[in-house]
Amino acid sequence: MNRPSWDRYFMEITLVVATRSTCLRRQVGALLVRDKRILSSGYNGAPRGLGHCHDLGCLRKEMGIPSGQRQELCRGLHAEQNAIVHAAYHGINIAGSTLYVTHRPCITCAKMIINAGIIKVIFAGEYPDQLSVDLLAQAGIDLQPFSNL
């Protein structure tokens, strides 16, 4: 029997989480794990109780704004943000955890990752934001690409 590694196991779950995304541009999933236990998950989409992007449209897409720019115009939260917020909402301590995410975090998510006490980020796909890489490195957070899908 060929069992997947823990990283592969958690990354595959993260890919399933991403299928819940309602974003028209990119489906992103995130999973917070500590001691081989899932603490929280999140995907990108509108705040709780509000209309979804796939129903209402995407202002950034309509305005022709490239991916990674003018994020303040987006009605959605990123997957990493949702995973962190869900943990806080339910009183789950995520300090010392690992974040599995389908795409490398943006600068805003990097700041949240640092302040949440997450110590490692494993990502499957790239995201056009070099500032996040630099910031995570300055904070001593282990950023690892996962290329074994």
N, CA and C atoms as an extended XYZ file, in Angstrom:
447
Properties=species:S:1:pos:R:3:atomname:S:1:resname:S:1:resid:I:1 pbc="F F F"
N         0.843       -1.175        0.000 N   MET     1
C         0.000        0.000        0.000 CA  MET     1
C         0.894        1.246        0.000 C   MET     1
N         0.595        2.186       -0.880 N   ASN     2
C         1.377        3.408       -1.017 CA  ASN     2
C         0.619        4.577       -0.395 C   ASN     2
N         0.981        4.933        0.832 N   ARG     3
C         0.302        6.018        1.538 CA  ARG     3
C         0.931        7.357        1.171 C   ARG     3
N         0.102        8.403        1.058 N   PRO     4
C         0.667        9.723        0.759 CA  PRO     4
C         1.415       10.281        1.969 C   PRO     4
N         2.369       11.152        1.695 N   SER     5
C         3.044       11.864        2.788 CA  SER     5
C         2.018       12.768        3.469 C   SER     5
N         2.336       13.247        4.668 N   TRP     6
C         1.424       14.161        5.361 CA  TRP     6
C         1.236       15.442        4.557 C   TRP     6
N         2.319       15.958        3.960 N   ASP     7
C         2.187       17.173        3.154 CA  ASP     7
C         1.250       16.952        1.973 C   ASP     7
N         1.407       15.837        1.308 N   ARG     8
C         0.529       15.534        0.174 CA  ARG     8
C        -0.919       15.369        0.634 C   ARG     8
N        -1.119       14.661        1.726 N   TYR     9
C        -2.455       14.446        2.290 CA  TYR     9
C        -3.150       15.785        2.562 C   TYR     9
N        -2.451       16.683        3.269 N   PHE    10
C        -3.060       17.965        3.612 CA  PHE    10
C        -3.226       18.859        2.391 C   PHE    10
N        -2.304       18.806        1.436 N   MET    11
C        -2.440       19.624        0.235 CA  MET    11
C        -3.616       19.142       -0.615 C   MET    11
N        -3.831       17.854       -0.680 N   GLU    12
C        -4.976       17.350       -1.442 CA  GLU    12
C        -6.290       17.779       -0.794 C   GLU    12
N        -6.344       17.800        0.525 N   ILE    13
C        -7.538       18.314        1.208 CA  ILE    13
C        -7.714       19.798        0.882 C   ILE    13
N        -6.615       20.536        0.858 N   THR    14
C        -6.657       21.963        0.538 CA  THR    14
C        -7.231       22.187       -0.858 C   THR    14
N        -6.880       21.331       -1.799 N   LEU    15
C        -7.423       21.439       -3.159 CA  LEU    15
C        -8.930       21.205       -3.173 C   LEU    15
N        -9.412       20.304       -2.340 N   VAL    16
C       -10.863       20.075       -2.234 CA  VAL    16
C       -11.532       21.294       -1.604 C   VAL    16
N       -10.923       21.866       -0.573 N   VAL    17
C       -11.464       23.072        0.063 CA  VAL    17
C       -11.626       24.178       -0.983 C   VAL    17
N       -10.673       24.310       -1.883 N   ALA    18
C       -10.714       25.349       -2.920 CA  ALA    18
C       -11.933       25.226       -3.827 C   ALA    18
N       -12.493       24.042       -3.963 N   THR    19
C       -13.659       23.860       -4.839 CA  THR    19
C       -14.898       24.567       -4.293 C   THR    19
N       -14.874       24.998       -3.032 N   ARG    20
C       -15.986       25.752       -2.438 CA  ARG    20
C       -15.922       27.239       -2.791 C   ARG    20
N       -14.831       27.678       -3.399 N   SER    21
C       -14.644       29.091       -3.730 CA  SER    21
C       -15.731       29.589       -4.671 C   SER    21
N       -16.129       30.850       -4.476 N   THR    22
C       -17.117       31.468       -5.361 CA  THR    22
C       -16.494       32.584       -6.200 C   THR    22
N       -15.172       32.676       -6.192 N   CYS    23
C       -14.458       33.702       -6.952 CA  CYS    23
C       -14.478       33.362       -8.443 C   CYS    23
N       -14.641       34.389       -9.263 N   LEU    24
C       -14.671       34.193      -10.710 CA  LEU    24
C       -13.273       34.084      -11.316 C   LEU    24
N       -12.257       34.504      -10.591 N   ARG    25
C       -10.901       34.543      -11.130 CA  ARG    25
C       -10.020       33.379      -10.708 C   ARG    25
N       -10.114       32.994       -9.449 N   ARG    26
C        -9.152       32.036       -8.917 CA  ARG    26
C        -9.793       31.286       -7.763 C   ARG    26
N        -9.668       29.971       -7.760 N   GLN    27
C       -10.184       29.158       -6.663 CA  GLN    27
C        -9.015       28.816       -5.744 C   GLN    27
N        -9.094       29.310       -4.508 N   VAL    28
C        -8.002       29.132       -3.554 CA  VAL    28
C        -8.546       28.466       -2.299 C   VAL    28
N        -7.790       27.510       -1.790 N   GLY    29
C        -8.131       26.854       -0.533 CA  GLY    29
C        -6.975       26.960        0.434 C   GLY    29
N        -7.304       26.945        1.736 N   ALA    30
C        -6.281       27.022        2.782 CA  ALA    30
C        -6.656       26.094        3.923 C   ALA    30
N        -5.642       25.541        4.555 N   LEU    31
C        -5.833       24.602        5.659 CA  LEU    31
C        -4.774       24.899        6.714 C   LEU    31
N        -5.198       25.058        7.959 N   LEU    32
C        -4.271       25.253        9.072 CA  LEU    32
C        -4.140       23.954        9.838 C   LEU    32
N        -2.898       23.519       10.037 N   VAL    33
C        -2.613       22.207       10.629 CA  VAL    33
C        -1.549       22.363       11.717 C   VAL    33
N        -1.728       21.647       12.815 N   ARG    34
C        -0.690       21.550       13.840 CA  ARG    34
C        -0.713       20.135       14.393 C   ARG    34
N         0.458       19.548       14.538 N   ASP    35
C         0.582       18.182       15.065 CA  ASP    35
C        -0.275       17.182       14.277 C   ASP    35
N        -0.282       17.359       12.953 N   LYS    36
C        -1.012       16.463       12.036 CA  LYS    36
C        -2.518       16.481       12.261 C   LYS    36
N        -3.030       17.582       12.809 N   ARG    37
C        -4.463       17.753       13.043 CA  ARG    37
C        -4.929       19.025       12.355 C   ARG    37
N        -6.049       18.947       11.662 N   ILE    38
C        -6.611       20.114       10.987 CA  ILE    38
C        -7.268       21.017       12.028 C   ILE    38
N        -6.867       22.287       12.027 N   LEU    39
C        -7.414       23.268       12.961 CA  LEU    39
C        -8.515       24.108       12.334 C   LEU    39
N        -8.342       24.461       11.062 N   SER    40
C        -9.283       25.351       10.390 CA  SER    40
C        -9.069       25.260        8.883 C   SER    40
N       -10.093       25.649        8.141 N   SER    41
C        -9.973       25.708        6.683 CA  SER    41
C       -10.646       26.977        6.187 C   SER    41
N       -10.316       27.358        4.969 N   GLY    42
C       -10.940       28.525        4.364 CA  GLY    42
C       -10.767       28.500        2.861 C   GLY    42
N       -11.658       29.185        2.195 N   TYR    43
C       -11.567       29.361        0.743 CA  TYR    43
C       -11.934       30.801        0.435 C   TYR    43
N       -11.572       31.275       -0.747 N   ASN    44
C       -11.846       32.668       -1.065 CA  ASN    44
C       -13.294       32.849       -1.494 C   ASN    44
N       -13.903       33.904       -0.953 N   GLY    45
C       -15.289       34.205       -1.259 CA  GLY    45
C       -15.795       35.358       -0.411 C   GLY    45
N       -17.034       35.741       -0.652 N   ALA    46
C       -17.652       36.882        0.032 CA  ALA    46
C       -17.821       36.613        1.527 C   ALA    46
N       -17.898       37.675        2.329 N   PRO    47
C       -18.137       37.504        3.765 CA  PRO    47
C       -19.448       36.760        4.041 C   PRO    47
N       -19.498       36.143        5.191 N   ARG    48
C       -20.650       35.353        5.632 CA  ARG    48
C       -21.964       36.116        5.427 C   ARG    48
N       -22.911       35.464        4.780 N   GLY    49
C       -24.244       36.024        4.610 CA  GLY    49
C       -24.405       37.004        3.463 C   GLY    49
N       -23.335       37.323        2.755 N   LEU    50
C       -23.425       38.263        1.638 CA  LEU    50
C       -23.422       37.514        0.309 C   LEU    50
N       -23.875       38.196       -0.741 N   GLY    51
C       -23.948       37.587       -2.060 CA  GLY    51
C       -22.588       37.156       -2.575 C   GLY    51
N       -22.601       36.070       -3.307 N   HIS    52
C       -21.364       35.507       -3.847 CA  HIS    52
C       -20.971       36.182       -5.155 C   HIS    52
N       -19.679       36.205       -5.401 N   CYS    53
C       -19.144       36.829       -6.614 CA  CYS    53
C       -19.695       36.165       -7.877 C   CYS    53
N       -19.854       34.841       -7.852 N   HIS    54
C       -20.359       34.180       -9.064 CA  HIS    54
C       -21.826       34.521       -9.319 C   HIS    54
N       -22.512       35.104       -8.334 N   ASP    55
C       -23.896       35.555       -8.523 CA  ASP    55
C       -23.970       37.042       -8.872 C   ASP    55
N       -23.106       37.845       -8.260 N   LEU    56
C       -23.181       39.302       -8.395 CA  LEU    56
C       -22.181       39.888       -9.379 C   LEU    56
N       -21.186       39.110       -9.755 N   GLY    57
C       -20.152       39.612      -10.650 CA  GLY    57
C       -18.929       40.091       -9.893 C   GLY    57
N       -17.919       40.471      -10.646 N   CYS    58
C       -16.634       40.879      -10.072 CA  CYS    58
C       -16.274       42.263      -10.600 C   CYS    58
N       -16.264       43.238       -9.710 N   LEU    59
C       -15.949       44.608      -10.097 CA  LEU    59
C       -14.547       44.713      -10.690 C   LEU    59
N       -13.587       44.041      -10.100 N   ARG    60
C       -12.211       44.105      -10.603 CA  ARG    60
C       -12.123       43.521      -12.013 C   ARG    60
N       -12.844       42.430      -12.241 N   LYS    61
C       -12.840       41.812      -13.576 CA  LYS    61
C       -13.503       42.753      -14.586 C   LYS    61
N       -14.630       43.354      -14.189 N   GLU    62
C       -15.344       44.277      -15.076 CA  GLU    62
C       -14.497       45.499      -15.421 C   GLU    62
N       -13.656       45.930      -14.478 N   MET    63
C       -12.801       47.104      -14.691 CA  MET    63
C       -11.476       46.747      -15.362 C   MET    63
N       -11.245       45.457      -15.621 N   GLY    64
C       -10.016       45.025      -16.284 CA  GLY    64
C        -8.778       45.141      -15.408 C   GLY    64
N        -8.954       45.040      -14.098 N   ILE    65
C        -7.831       45.159      -13.167 CA  ILE    65
C        -7.116       43.814      -13.076 C   ILE    65
N        -5.806       43.787      -13.299 N   PRO    66
C        -5.057       42.523      -13.257 CA  PRO    66
C        -5.090       41.859      -11.882 C   PRO    66
N        -4.904       40.569      -11.894 N   SER    67
C        -4.837       39.793      -10.658 CA  SER    67
C        -3.742       40.344       -9.758 C   SER    67
N        -4.030       40.419       -8.468 N   GLY    68
C        -3.056       40.888       -7.497 CA  GLY    68
C        -3.049       42.392       -7.286 C   GLY    68
N        -3.869       43.135       -8.045 N   GLN    69
C        -3.899       44.590       -7.916 CA  GLN    69
C        -5.263       45.066       -7.434 C   GLN    69
N        -5.256       46.187       -6.718 N   ARG    70
C        -6.479       46.855       -6.238 CA  ARG    70
C        -7.402       45.900       -5.480 C   ARG    70
N        -6.821       45.138       -4.579 N   GLN    71
C        -7.588       44.149       -3.822 CA  GLN    71
C        -8.672       44.780       -2.960 C   GLN    71
N        -8.527       46.066       -2.649 N   GLU    72
C        -9.548       46.731       -1.838 CA  GLU    72
C       -10.898       46.823       -2.547 C   GLU    72
N       -10.918       46.611       -3.858 N   LEU    73
C       -12.169       46.636       -4.614 CA  LEU    73
C       -12.873       45.280       -4.636 C   LEU    73
N       -12.221       44.271       -4.126 N   CYS    74
C       -12.780       42.912       -4.133 CA  CYS    74
C       -13.694       42.717       -2.927 C   CYS    74
N       -14.864       42.160       -3.135 N   ARG    75
C       -15.804       41.909       -2.040 CA  ARG    75
C       -15.444       40.652       -1.253 C   ARG    75
N       -14.558       39.859       -1.779 N   GLY    76
C       -14.222       38.589       -1.142 CA  GLY    76
C       -13.050       38.673       -0.184 C   GLY    76
N       -12.969       37.662        0.667 N   LEU    77
C       -11.804       37.461        1.525 CA  LEU    77
C       -10.971       36.364        0.893 C   LEU    77
N        -9.688       36.410        1.159 N   HIS    78
C        -8.809       35.352        0.670 CA  HIS    78
C        -8.944       34.110        1.544 C   HIS    78
N        -8.562       32.980        0.989 N   ALA    79
C        -8.679       31.699        1.696 CA  ALA    79
C        -7.906       31.716        3.011 C   ALA    79
N        -6.699       32.272        2.979 N   GLU    80
C        -5.882       32.342        4.194 CA  GLU    80
C        -6.576       33.181        5.262 C   GLU    80
N        -7.149       34.309        4.842 N   GLN    81
C        -7.871       35.179        5.773 CA  GLN    81
C        -9.048       34.437        6.393 C   GLN    81
N        -9.805       33.737        5.564 N   ASN    82
C       -10.955       32.990        6.083 CA  ASN    82
C       -10.534       31.893        7.051 C   ASN    82
N        -9.455       31.188        6.758 N   ALA    83
C        -8.990       30.131        7.668 CA  ALA    83
C        -8.588       30.723        9.018 C   ALA    83
N        -7.890       31.857        9.001 N   ILE    84
C        -7.469       32.512       10.241 CA  ILE    84
C        -8.682       33.046       11.006 C   ILE    84
N        -9.590       33.703       10.308 N   VAL    85
C       -10.785       34.271       10.952 CA  VAL    85
C       -11.677       33.171       11.517 C   VAL    85
N       -11.859       32.086       10.776 N   HIS    86
C       -12.691       30.981       11.281 CA  HIS    86
C       -12.110       30.399       12.561 C   HIS    86
N       -10.798       30.261       12.611 N   ALA    87
C       -10.162       29.752       13.833 CA  ALA    87
C       -10.422       30.709       14.997 C   ALA    87
N       -10.246       32.005       14.767 N   ALA    88
C       -10.475       32.991       15.829 CA  ALA    88
C       -11.935       32.979       16.277 C   ALA    88
N       -12.852       32.915       15.336 N   TYR    89
C       -14.292       32.914       15.629 CA  TYR    89
C       -14.675       31.744       16.536 C   TYR    89
N       -14.017       30.612       16.315 N   HIS    90
C       -14.324       29.409       17.093 CA  HIS    90
C       -13.362       29.195       18.267 C   HIS    90
N       -12.506       30.173       18.533 N   GLY    91
C       -11.608       30.100       19.680 CA  GLY    91
C       -10.498       29.074       19.559 C   GLY    91
N       -10.025       28.847       18.338 N   ILE    92
C        -8.975       27.852       18.102 CA  ILE    92
C        -7.624       28.551       17.993 C   ILE    92
N        -6.687       28.141       18.819 N   ASN    93
C        -5.335       28.692       18.805 CA  ASN    93
C        -4.570       28.120       17.605 C   ASN    93
N        -4.080       28.996       16.747 N   ILE    94
C        -3.352       28.536       15.555 CA  ILE    94
C        -1.861       28.870       15.622 C   ILE    94
N        -1.403       29.409       16.736 N   ALA    95
C         0.026       29.712       16.884 CA  ALA    95
C         0.838       28.429       16.734 C   ALA    95
N         1.921       28.515       15.975 N   GLY    96
C         2.780       27.357       15.754 CA  GLY    96
C         2.279       26.396       14.697 C   GLY    96
N         1.264       26.796       13.952 N   SER    97
C         0.684       25.897       12.945 CA  SER    97
C         1.356       26.071       11.584 C   SER    97
N         1.014       25.154       10.688 N   THR    98
C         1.434       25.202        9.285 CA  THR    98
C         0.219       25.529        8.441 C   THR    98
N         0.399       26.431        7.485 N   LEU    99
C        -0.658       26.786        6.549 CA  LEU    99
C        -0.386       26.096        5.219 C   LEU    99
N        -1.317       25.270        4.775 N   TYR   100
C        -1.285       24.700        3.428 CA  TYR   100
C        -2.216       25.561        2.592 C   TYR   100
N        -1.752       26.001        1.438 N   VAL   101
C        -2.565       26.884        0.604 CA  VAL   101
C        -2.294       26.575       -0.866 C   VAL   101
N        -3.327       26.685       -1.678 N   THR   102
C        -3.192       26.327       -3.087 CA  THR   102
C        -2.341       27.321       -3.873 C   THR   102
N        -2.232       28.568       -3.399 N   HIS   103
C        -1.425       29.590       -4.070 CA  HIS   103
C        -0.584       30.331       -3.032 C   HIS   103
N         0.575       30.787       -3.436 N   ARG   104
C         1.431       31.551       -2.531 CA  ARG   104
C         0.666       32.782       -2.034 C   ARG   104
N         0.760       33.113       -0.754 N   PRO   105
C        -0.014       34.226       -0.195 CA  PRO   105
C         0.371       35.596       -0.762 C   PRO   105
N        -0.593       36.521       -0.726 N   CYS   106
C        -0.358       37.915       -1.090 CA  CYS   106
C         0.227       38.647        0.123 C   CYS   106
N         0.569       39.903       -0.045 N   ILE   107
C         1.177       40.684        1.031 CA  ILE   107
C         0.225       40.854        2.219 C   ILE   107
N        -1.057       41.078        1.967 N   THR   108
C        -2.019       41.238        3.065 CA  THR   108
C        -2.131       39.952        3.869 C   THR   108
N        -2.230       38.829        3.188 N   CYS   109
C        -2.306       37.541        3.887 CA  CYS   109
C        -0.999       37.244        4.616 C   CYS   109
N         0.133       37.632        4.023 N   ALA   110
C         1.427       37.416        4.680 CA  ALA   110
C         1.464       38.128        6.027 C   ALA   110
N         0.946       39.348        6.080 N   LYS   111
C         0.915       40.096        7.344 CA  LYS   111
C         0.045       39.387        8.373 C   LYS   111
N        -1.088       38.864        7.931 N   MET   112
C        -1.967       38.133        8.855 CA  MET   112
C        -1.311       36.836        9.328 C   MET   112
N        -0.625       36.163        8.434 N   ILE   113
C         0.083       34.917        8.771 CA  ILE   113
C         1.129       35.190        9.851 C   ILE   113
N         1.871       36.255        9.677 N   ILE   114
C         2.902       36.618       10.649 CA  ILE   114
C         2.273       36.891       12.014 C   ILE   114
N         1.258       37.742       12.049 N   ASN   115
C         0.651       38.122       13.328 CA  ASN   115
C        -0.145       37.000       13.976 C   ASN   115
N        -0.573       36.014       13.193 N   ALA   116
C        -1.314       34.876       13.753 CA  ALA   116
C        -0.385       33.843       14.386 C   ALA   116
N         0.921       33.973       14.160 N   GLY   117
C         1.871       33.032       14.748 CA  GLY   117
C         2.058       31.757       13.955 C   GLY   117
N         1.649       31.776       12.691 N   ILE   118
C         1.854       30.624       11.809 CA  ILE   118
C         3.351       30.546       11.501 C   ILE   118
N         3.923       29.351       11.556 N   ILE   119
C         5.379       29.232       11.422 CA  ILE   119
C         5.849       28.679       10.078 C   ILE   119
N         4.931       28.087        9.314 N   LYS   120
C         5.322       27.510        8.021 CA  LYS   120
C         4.162       27.658        7.044 C   LYS   120
N         4.507       27.943        5.778 N   VAL   121
C         3.518       28.027        4.708 CA  VAL   121
C         3.973       27.106        3.587 C   VAL   121
N         3.103       26.181        3.203 N   ILE   122
C         3.372       25.284        2.079 CA  ILE   122
C         2.339       25.607        1.008 C   ILE   122
N         2.803       25.994       -0.177 N   PHE   123
C         1.896       26.426       -1.240 CA  PHE   123
C         2.123       25.612       -2.510 C   PHE   123
N         1.055       25.435       -3.283 N   ALA   124
C         1.138       24.632       -4.503 CA  ALA   124
C         1.371       25.471       -5.750 C   ALA   124
N         0.792       26.655       -5.823 N   GLY   125
C         0.895       27.475       -7.024 CA  GLY   125
C         1.422       28.865       -6.720 C   GLY   125
N         1.944       29.509       -7.733 N   GLU   126
C         2.507       30.853       -7.571 CA  GLU   126
C         1.409       31.915       -7.517 C   GLU   126
N         1.777       33.081       -7.021 N   TYR   127
C         0.908       34.257       -6.998 CA  TYR   127
C         1.818       35.453       -7.239 C   TYR   127
N         1.388       36.421       -8.052 N   PRO   128
C         2.280       37.513       -8.464 CA  PRO   128
C         2.492       38.574       -7.378 C   PRO   128
N         3.181       38.217       -6.296 N   ASP   129
C         3.417       39.176       -5.216 CA  ASP   129
C         4.737       38.850       -4.517 C   ASP   129
N         5.820       39.409       -5.020 N   GLN   130
C         7.145       39.166       -4.437 CA  GLN   130
C         7.279       39.770       -3.044 C   GLN   130
N         6.528       40.833       -2.766 N   LEU   131
C         6.606       41.467       -1.446 CA  LEU   131
C         6.255       40.489       -0.330 C   LEU   131
N         5.293       39.611       -0.599 N   SER   132
C         4.898       38.641        0.433 CA  SER   132
C         6.044       37.681        0.738 C   SER   132
N         6.770       37.276       -0.281 N   VAL   133
C         7.913       36.377       -0.095 CA  VAL   133
C         8.958       37.057        0.788 C   VAL   133
N         9.251       38.310        0.489 N   ASP   134
C        10.244       39.061        1.255 CA  ASP   134
C         9.805       39.245        2.705 C   ASP   134
N         8.547       39.592        2.915 N   LEU   135
C         8.034       39.831        4.263 CA  LEU   135
C         8.046       38.558        5.101 C   LEU   135
N         7.602       37.452        4.518 N   LEU   136
C         7.603       36.181        5.249 CA  LEU   136
C         9.029       35.764        5.605 C   LEU   136
N         9.969       36.005        4.695 N   ALA   137
C        11.374       35.680        4.973 CA  ALA   137
C        11.910       36.534        6.120 C   ALA   137
N        11.591       37.823        6.110 N   GLN   138
C        12.031       38.713        7.188 CA  GLN   138
C        11.484       38.264        8.541 C   GLN   138
N        10.288       37.692        8.537 N   ALA   139
C         9.650       37.236        9.775 CA  ALA   139
C        10.128       35.848       10.192 C   ALA   139
N        10.957       35.219        9.358 N   GLY   140
C        11.474       33.892        9.686 CA  GLY   140
C        10.480       32.770        9.476 C   GLY   140
N         9.477       33.025        8.649 N   ILE   141
C         8.475       31.993        8.365 CA  ILE   141
C         8.967       31.134        7.208 C   ILE   141
N         8.913       29.843        7.401 N   ASP   142
C         9.359       28.866        6.410 CA  ASP   142
C         8.334       28.814        5.278 C   ASP   142
N         8.724       29.242        4.079 N   LEU   143
C         7.855       29.259        2.903 CA  LEU   143
C         8.349       28.186        1.945 C   LEU   143
N         7.520       27.166        1.707 N   GLN   144
C         7.941       26.025        0.887 CA  GLN   144
C         6.973       25.781       -0.268 C   GLN   144
N         7.498       25.711       -1.489 N   PRO   145
C         6.631       25.299       -2.597 CA  PRO   145
C         6.355       23.800       -2.517 C   PRO   145
N         5.152       23.423       -2.872 N   PHE   146
C         4.791       22.007       -2.930 CA  PHE   146
C         4.584       21.682       -4.397 C   PHE   146
N         5.435       20.859       -4.955 N   SER   147
C         5.373       20.603       -6.396 CA  SER   147
C         5.093       19.149       -6.727 C   SER   147
N         4.578       18.410       -5.785 N   ASN   148
C         4.392       16.975       -5.985 CA  ASN   148
C         2.921       16.601       -6.143 C   ASN   148
N         2.167       17.385       -6.929 N   LEU   149
C         0.748       17.057       -7.128 CA  LEU   149
C         0.547       16.231       -8.373 C   LEU   149
